[in-house]
Amino acid sequence: MEPAVDRKAGIPEVIDKKNKGKSILNYQPWWFPNFSSKRTSARANFKRFDSVQHFSDHHYVSKGNASKQHSRNWAKKIQADWKILEKDLPETIFVRTCESRMDLMRAVIIGAEGTPYHDGLFFFDIHFPDTYPSVPPMVHYHSGGLTINPNLYNSGHVCLSLLGTWYGNTRENWLPQESTMLQLLVSIQGLILNRKPYYNEPFVGWTKWTPLGEPFSKGYSENVFILSLRTMVYIMRKPPNAKFVRSHYFVRARDIVKAANAYIDGAPVGSIVKGTSQGGSMKFRTEVAVFMKTVVDEFVKLGVKELQDKLKPPPVIHTNTSRGFGFVTFKDEKSTRDAIDEMNGKELDGRTITVNEAQSRGSGGGGGRGGGGYGGRGGGNCGSLDQHGFARDKIWQWSDRWPLNIDFFRNINGKPFRFLFAYHTYLAVSDISLIMYFTKILLPMLAFSYHSYKKGPVPRS
């Protein structure tokens, strides 16, 4: 739902205070090259505010017709909105009105840099009901069936207090005499498509002040970026405005691939803080490399053909399992060391992770529980299971998931490096259903019990 942040009645101030007050709408990640001139040339061919003859594919096209009569106040307010949009739209928002249907509008928001939505195109269909501006406009998001934000449902529903689809105080709701379409569009960009969308989830804002907050937020943003890539593919295949979409991605394709390569190398998603110690997870780096192949295929269809050889390979080449243990093979020592540095002594999904270097993996068989050691598929004696902590009791689970608790194996004959891993289950605190249980059910029960205790027993009549 809507983020628990302080907002003013007007257009929200989208400023990153940690970076000398620079707007996150225009602030570049430190690892991005400067492509300002290319961005400008890509958008120079398109007016930020313009009109089209009709919207045949508009979500609200069936809500009315061209001959329908509307009140004078309705038309006056919409025309006032048009003037404001034409004058003050930021360079990352484009709006089209309909010449034959004054009640329809379409907007596209370009994902801001410093967020997991950067370079994406996000389309919104808008309808002004007969009672506008007494009630807010209706807004539908072109989701492609993907949930890229707690406020943007896969059905296209947009959850925002300014639209009356989420609760808010008086100044956050739609005010007929004050609220404008510009305020609404900038609110969607600044409050929804923001740098840390995890905190838009209801009832999780409190985790921001706990050790749980940042790890959850980081994982959520990584997943959002993958969904943003999927949205790119959806929009390129079914563009609401074909000419604009083709032009945008034709110019931005090379930069998107460069950003993806930075992520594959370990740059944190949407990072705007130089020298951050929080790199992207191995899972995220692999997923970016894998799905970017599909994105690049779409770029090639647009005519950007030289990109096929520019995308870096994933850091994890393949995985396989053997006798309940999982193996992950890396392409080089750097990827291996990155995994160790990232995971050793850290927590993942509520589990403490340890990474230990083990003796080189031999080529013989044997091992096993009875022989006092464990031999993987074709492997030699790697030490006893108890030495590695792999006691077979109820609190241990075997899993193929990566990354988990690791033992490190190094082949000295030039073969790929390998990890042997399993994980210990304590409490999976990352399980959102568990958090929701504590916040929505258990805490209110405890509060009620405490309140009852303070009141004391009810006297008998």
JSON list of C-alpha atoms in Angstrom, two decimals, residues 168-260:
[
{"chain": "A", "resi": 168, "resn": "GLY", "atom": "CA", "xyz": [-4.82, 9.03, 4.34]},
{"chain": "A", "resi": 169, "resn": "ASN", "atom": "CA", "xyz": [-5.28, 12.18, 6.36]},
{"chain": "A", "resi": 170, "resn": "THR", "atom": "CA", "xyz": [-7.25, 15.13, 5.02]},
{"chain": "A", "resi": 171, "resn": "ARG", "atom": "CA", "xyz": [-4.29, 16.76, 3.29]},
{"chain": "A", "resi": 172, "resn": "GLU", "atom": "CA", "xyz": [-3.28, 13.49, 1.60]},
{"chain": "A", "resi": 173, "resn": "ASN", "atom": "CA", "xyz": [-6.70, 12.85, 0.06]},
{"chain": "A", "resi": 174, "resn": "TRP", "atom": "CA", "xyz": [-8.12, 14.40, -3.11]},
{"chain": "A", "resi": 175, "resn": "LEU", "atom": "CA", "xyz": [-9.10, 18.03, -2.51]},
{"chain": "A", "resi": 176, "resn": "PRO", "atom": "CA", "xyz": [-11.44, 19.25, -5.31]},
{"chain": "A", "resi": 177, "resn": "GLN", "atom": "CA", "xyz": [-10.32, 22.87, -5.04]},
{"chain": "A", "resi": 178, "resn": "GLU", "atom": "CA", "xyz": [-6.58, 22.15, -4.77]},
{"chain": "A", "resi": 179, "resn": "SER", "atom": "CA", "xyz": [-5.53, 18.77, -6.18]},
{"chain": "A", "resi": 180, "resn": "THR", "atom": "CA", "xyz": [-4.27, 18.58, -9.76]},
{"chain": "A", "resi": 181, "resn": "MET", "atom": "CA", "xyz": [-3.33, 15.93, -12.30]},
{"chain": "A", "resi": 182, "resn": "LEU", "atom": "CA", "xyz": [0.29, 17.07, -12.10]},
{"chain": "A", "resi": 183, "resn": "GLN", "atom": "CA", "xyz": [0.27, 16.42, -8.36]},
{"chain": "A", "resi": 184, "resn": "LEU", "atom": "CA", "xyz": [-1.19, 12.97, -8.98]},
{"chain": "A", "resi": 185, "resn": "LEU", "atom": "CA", "xyz": [1.37, 11.93, -11.61]},
{"chain": "A", "resi": 186, "resn": "VAL", "atom": "CA", "xyz": [4.35, 13.21, -9.63]},
{"chain": "A", "resi": 187, "resn": "SER", "atom": "CA", "xyz": [2.96, 11.42, -6.56]},
{"chain": "A", "resi": 188, "resn": "ILE", "atom": "CA", "xyz": [2.88, 8.13, -8.47]},
{"chain": "A", "resi": 189, "resn": "GLN", "atom": "CA", "xyz": [6.47, 8.63, -9.54]},
{"chain": "A", "resi": 190, "resn": "GLY", "atom": "CA", "xyz": [7.79, 9.90, -6.22]},
{"chain": "A", "resi": 191, "resn": "LEU", "atom": "CA", "xyz": [5.75, 7.89, -3.70]},
{"chain": "A", "resi": 192, "resn": "ILE", "atom": "CA", "xyz": [5.15, 4.64, -5.58]},
{"chain": "A", "resi": 193, "resn": "LEU", "atom": "CA", "xyz": [7.98, 4.17, -8.09]},
{"chain": "A", "resi": 194, "resn": "ASN", "atom": "CA", "xyz": [10.50, 5.06, -5.42]},
{"chain": "A", "resi": 195, "resn": "ARG", "atom": "CA", "xyz": [13.95, 3.93, -4.31]},
{"chain": "A", "resi": 196, "resn": "LYS", "atom": "CA", "xyz": [12.81, 1.46, -1.64]},
{"chain": "A", "resi": 197, "resn": "PRO", "atom": "CA", "xyz": [9.39, 0.08, -2.63]},
{"chain": "A", "resi": 198, "resn": "TYR", "atom": "CA", "xyz": [9.48, -2.57, 0.11]},
{"chain": "A", "resi": 199, "resn": "TYR", "atom": "CA", "xyz": [8.38, 0.04, 2.63]},
{"chain": "A", "resi": 200, "resn": "ASN", "atom": "CA", "xyz": [5.22, 0.66, 0.62]},
{"chain": "A", "resi": 201, "resn": "GLU", "atom": "CA", "xyz": [3.97, -2.65, 2.01]},
{"chain": "A", "resi": 202, "resn": "PRO", "atom": "CA", "xyz": [1.41, -2.12, 4.78]},
{"chain": "A", "resi": 203, "resn": "PHE", "atom": "CA", "xyz": [2.49, -2.79, 8.34]},
{"chain": "A", "resi": 204, "resn": "VAL", "atom": "CA", "xyz": [6.21, -3.20, 7.54]},
{"chain": "A", "resi": 205, "resn": "GLY", "atom": "CA", "xyz": [7.31, 0.41, 7.94]},
{"chain": "A", "resi": 206, "resn": "TRP", "atom": "CA", "xyz": [8.45, -0.38, 11.48]},
{"chain": "A", "resi": 207, "resn": "THR", "atom": "CA", "xyz": [11.11, -2.77, 10.15]},
{"chain": "A", "resi": 208, "resn": "LYS", "atom": "CA", "xyz": [13.00, 0.25, 8.78]},
{"chain": "A", "resi": 209, "resn": "TRP", "atom": "CA", "xyz": [14.27, 0.86, 12.30]},
{"chain": "A", "resi": 210, "resn": "THR", "atom": "CA", "xyz": [15.29, -2.76, 12.91]},
{"chain": "A", "resi": 211, "resn": "PRO", "atom": "CA", "xyz": [18.04, -5.05, 11.55]},
{"chain": "A", "resi": 212, "resn": "LEU", "atom": "CA", "xyz": [15.35, -6.74, 9.44]},
{"chain": "A", "resi": 213, "resn": "GLY", "atom": "CA", "xyz": [14.50, -3.70, 7.34]},
{"chain": "A", "resi": 214, "resn": "GLU", "atom": "CA", "xyz": [17.43, -3.23, 4.99]},
{"chain": "A", "resi": 215, "resn": "PRO", "atom": "CA", "xyz": [17.98, -6.93, 4.09]},
{"chain": "A", "resi": 216, "resn": "PHE", "atom": "CA", "xyz": [14.27, -7.30, 3.28]},
{"chain": "A", "resi": 217, "resn": "SER", "atom": "CA", "xyz": [14.26, -4.02, 1.36]},
{"chain": "A", "resi": 218, "resn": "LYS", "atom": "CA", "xyz": [17.33, -5.01, -0.64]},
{"chain": "A", "resi": 219, "resn": "GLY", "atom": "CA", "xyz": [15.85, -8.39, -1.60]},
{"chain": "A", "resi": 220, "resn": "TYR", "atom": "CA", "xyz": [12.53, -6.79, -2.50]},
{"chain": "A", "resi": 221, "resn": "SER", "atom": "CA", "xyz": [14.22, -4.19, -4.73]},
{"chain": "A", "resi": 222, "resn": "GLU", "atom": "CA", "xyz": [16.19, -6.89, -6.51]},
{"chain": "A", "resi": 223, "resn": "ASN", "atom": "CA", "xyz": [13.00, -8.77, -7.25]},
{"chain": "A", "resi": 224, "resn": "VAL", "atom": "CA", "xyz": [11.33, -5.53, -8.40]},
{"chain": "A", "resi": 225, "resn": "PHE", "atom": "CA", "xyz": [14.13, -4.89, -10.89]},
{"chain": "A", "resi": 226, "resn": "ILE", "atom": "CA", "xyz": [13.64, -8.35, -12.42]},
{"chain": "A", "resi": 227, "resn": "LEU", "atom": "CA", "xyz": [9.90, -7.60, -12.68]},
{"chain": "A", "resi": 228, "resn": "SER", "atom": "CA", "xyz": [10.77, -4.24, -14.22]},
{"chain": "A", "resi": 229, "resn": "LEU", "atom": "CA", "xyz": [12.78, -6.07, -16.89]},
{"chain": "A", "resi": 230, "resn": "ARG", "atom": "CA", "xyz": [9.77, -8.29, -17.54]},
{"chain": "A", "resi": 231, "resn": "THR", "atom": "CA", "xyz": [7.63, -5.16, -17.82]},
{"chain": "A", "resi": 232, "resn": "MET", "atom": "CA", "xyz": [10.07, -3.81, -20.42]},
{"chain": "A", "resi": 233, "resn": "VAL", "atom": "CA", "xyz": [9.56, -6.93, -22.53]},
{"chain": "A", "resi": 234, "resn": "TYR", "atom": "CA", "xyz": [5.77, -6.73, -22.12]},
{"chain": "A", "resi": 235, "resn": "ILE", "atom": "CA", "xyz": [5.70, -3.05, -23.14]},
{"chain": "A", "resi": 236, "resn": "MET", "atom": "CA", "xyz": [7.98, -3.63, -26.15]},
{"chain": "A", "resi": 237, "resn": "ARG", "atom": "CA", "xyz": [5.79, -6.49, -27.34]},
{"chain": "A", "resi": 238, "resn": "LYS", "atom": "CA", "xyz": [2.47, -4.73, -26.69]},
{"chain": "A", "resi": 239, "resn": "PRO", "atom": "CA", "xyz": [3.28, -1.00, -26.74]},
{"chain": "A", "resi": 240, "resn": "PRO", "atom": "CA", "xyz": [0.48, 1.44, -25.79]},
{"chain": "A", "resi": 241, "resn": "ASN", "atom": "CA", "xyz": [2.39, 4.02, -27.86]},
{"chain": "A", "resi": 242, "resn": "ALA", "atom": "CA", "xyz": [4.56, 2.11, -30.34]},
{"chain": "A", "resi": 243, "resn": "LYS", "atom": "CA", "xyz": [6.58, 5.04, -31.69]},
{"chain": "A", "resi": 244, "resn": "PHE", "atom": "CA", "xyz": [7.48, 6.37, -28.24]},
{"chain": "A", "resi": 245, "resn": "VAL", "atom": "CA", "xyz": [8.34, 2.92, -26.86]},
{"chain": "A", "resi": 246, "resn": "ARG", "atom": "CA", "xyz": [10.55, 2.02, -29.83]},
{"chain": "A", "resi": 247, "resn": "SER", "atom": "CA", "xyz": [12.37, 5.36, -29.70]},
{"chain": "A", "resi": 248, "resn": "HIS", "atom": "CA", "xyz": [12.94, 5.21, -25.94]},
{"chain": "A", "resi": 249, "resn": "TYR", "atom": "CA", "xyz": [14.37, 1.71, -25.87]},
{"chain": "A", "resi": 250, "resn": "PHE", "atom": "CA", "xyz": [16.33, 2.14, -29.11]},
{"chain": "A", "resi": 251, "resn": "VAL", "atom": "CA", "xyz": [18.27, 4.98, -27.47]},
{"chain": "A", "resi": 252, "resn": "ARG", "atom": "CA", "xyz": [18.39, 3.55, -23.94]},
{"chain": "A", "resi": 253, "resn": "ALA", "atom": "CA", "xyz": [19.16, -0.08, -24.87]},
{"chain": "A", "resi": 254, "resn": "ARG", "atom": "CA", "xyz": [22.95, 0.25, -24.62]},
{"chain": "A", "resi": 255, "resn": "ASP", "atom": "CA", "xyz": [22.75, 1.99, -21.26]},
{"chain": "A", "resi": 256, "resn": "ILE", "atom": "CA", "xyz": [20.33, -0.61, -19.90]},
{"chain": "A", "resi": 257, "resn": "VAL", "atom": "CA", "xyz": [22.76, -3.37, -20.89]},
{"chain": "A", "resi": 258, "resn": "LYS", "atom": "CA", "xyz": [25.64, -1.48, -19.24]},
{"chain": "A", "resi": 259, "resn": "ALA", "atom": "CA", "xyz": [23.60, -1.15, -16.06]},
{"chain": "A", "resi": 260, "resn": "ALA", "atom": "CA", "xyz": [22.74, -4.87, -16.18]}
]
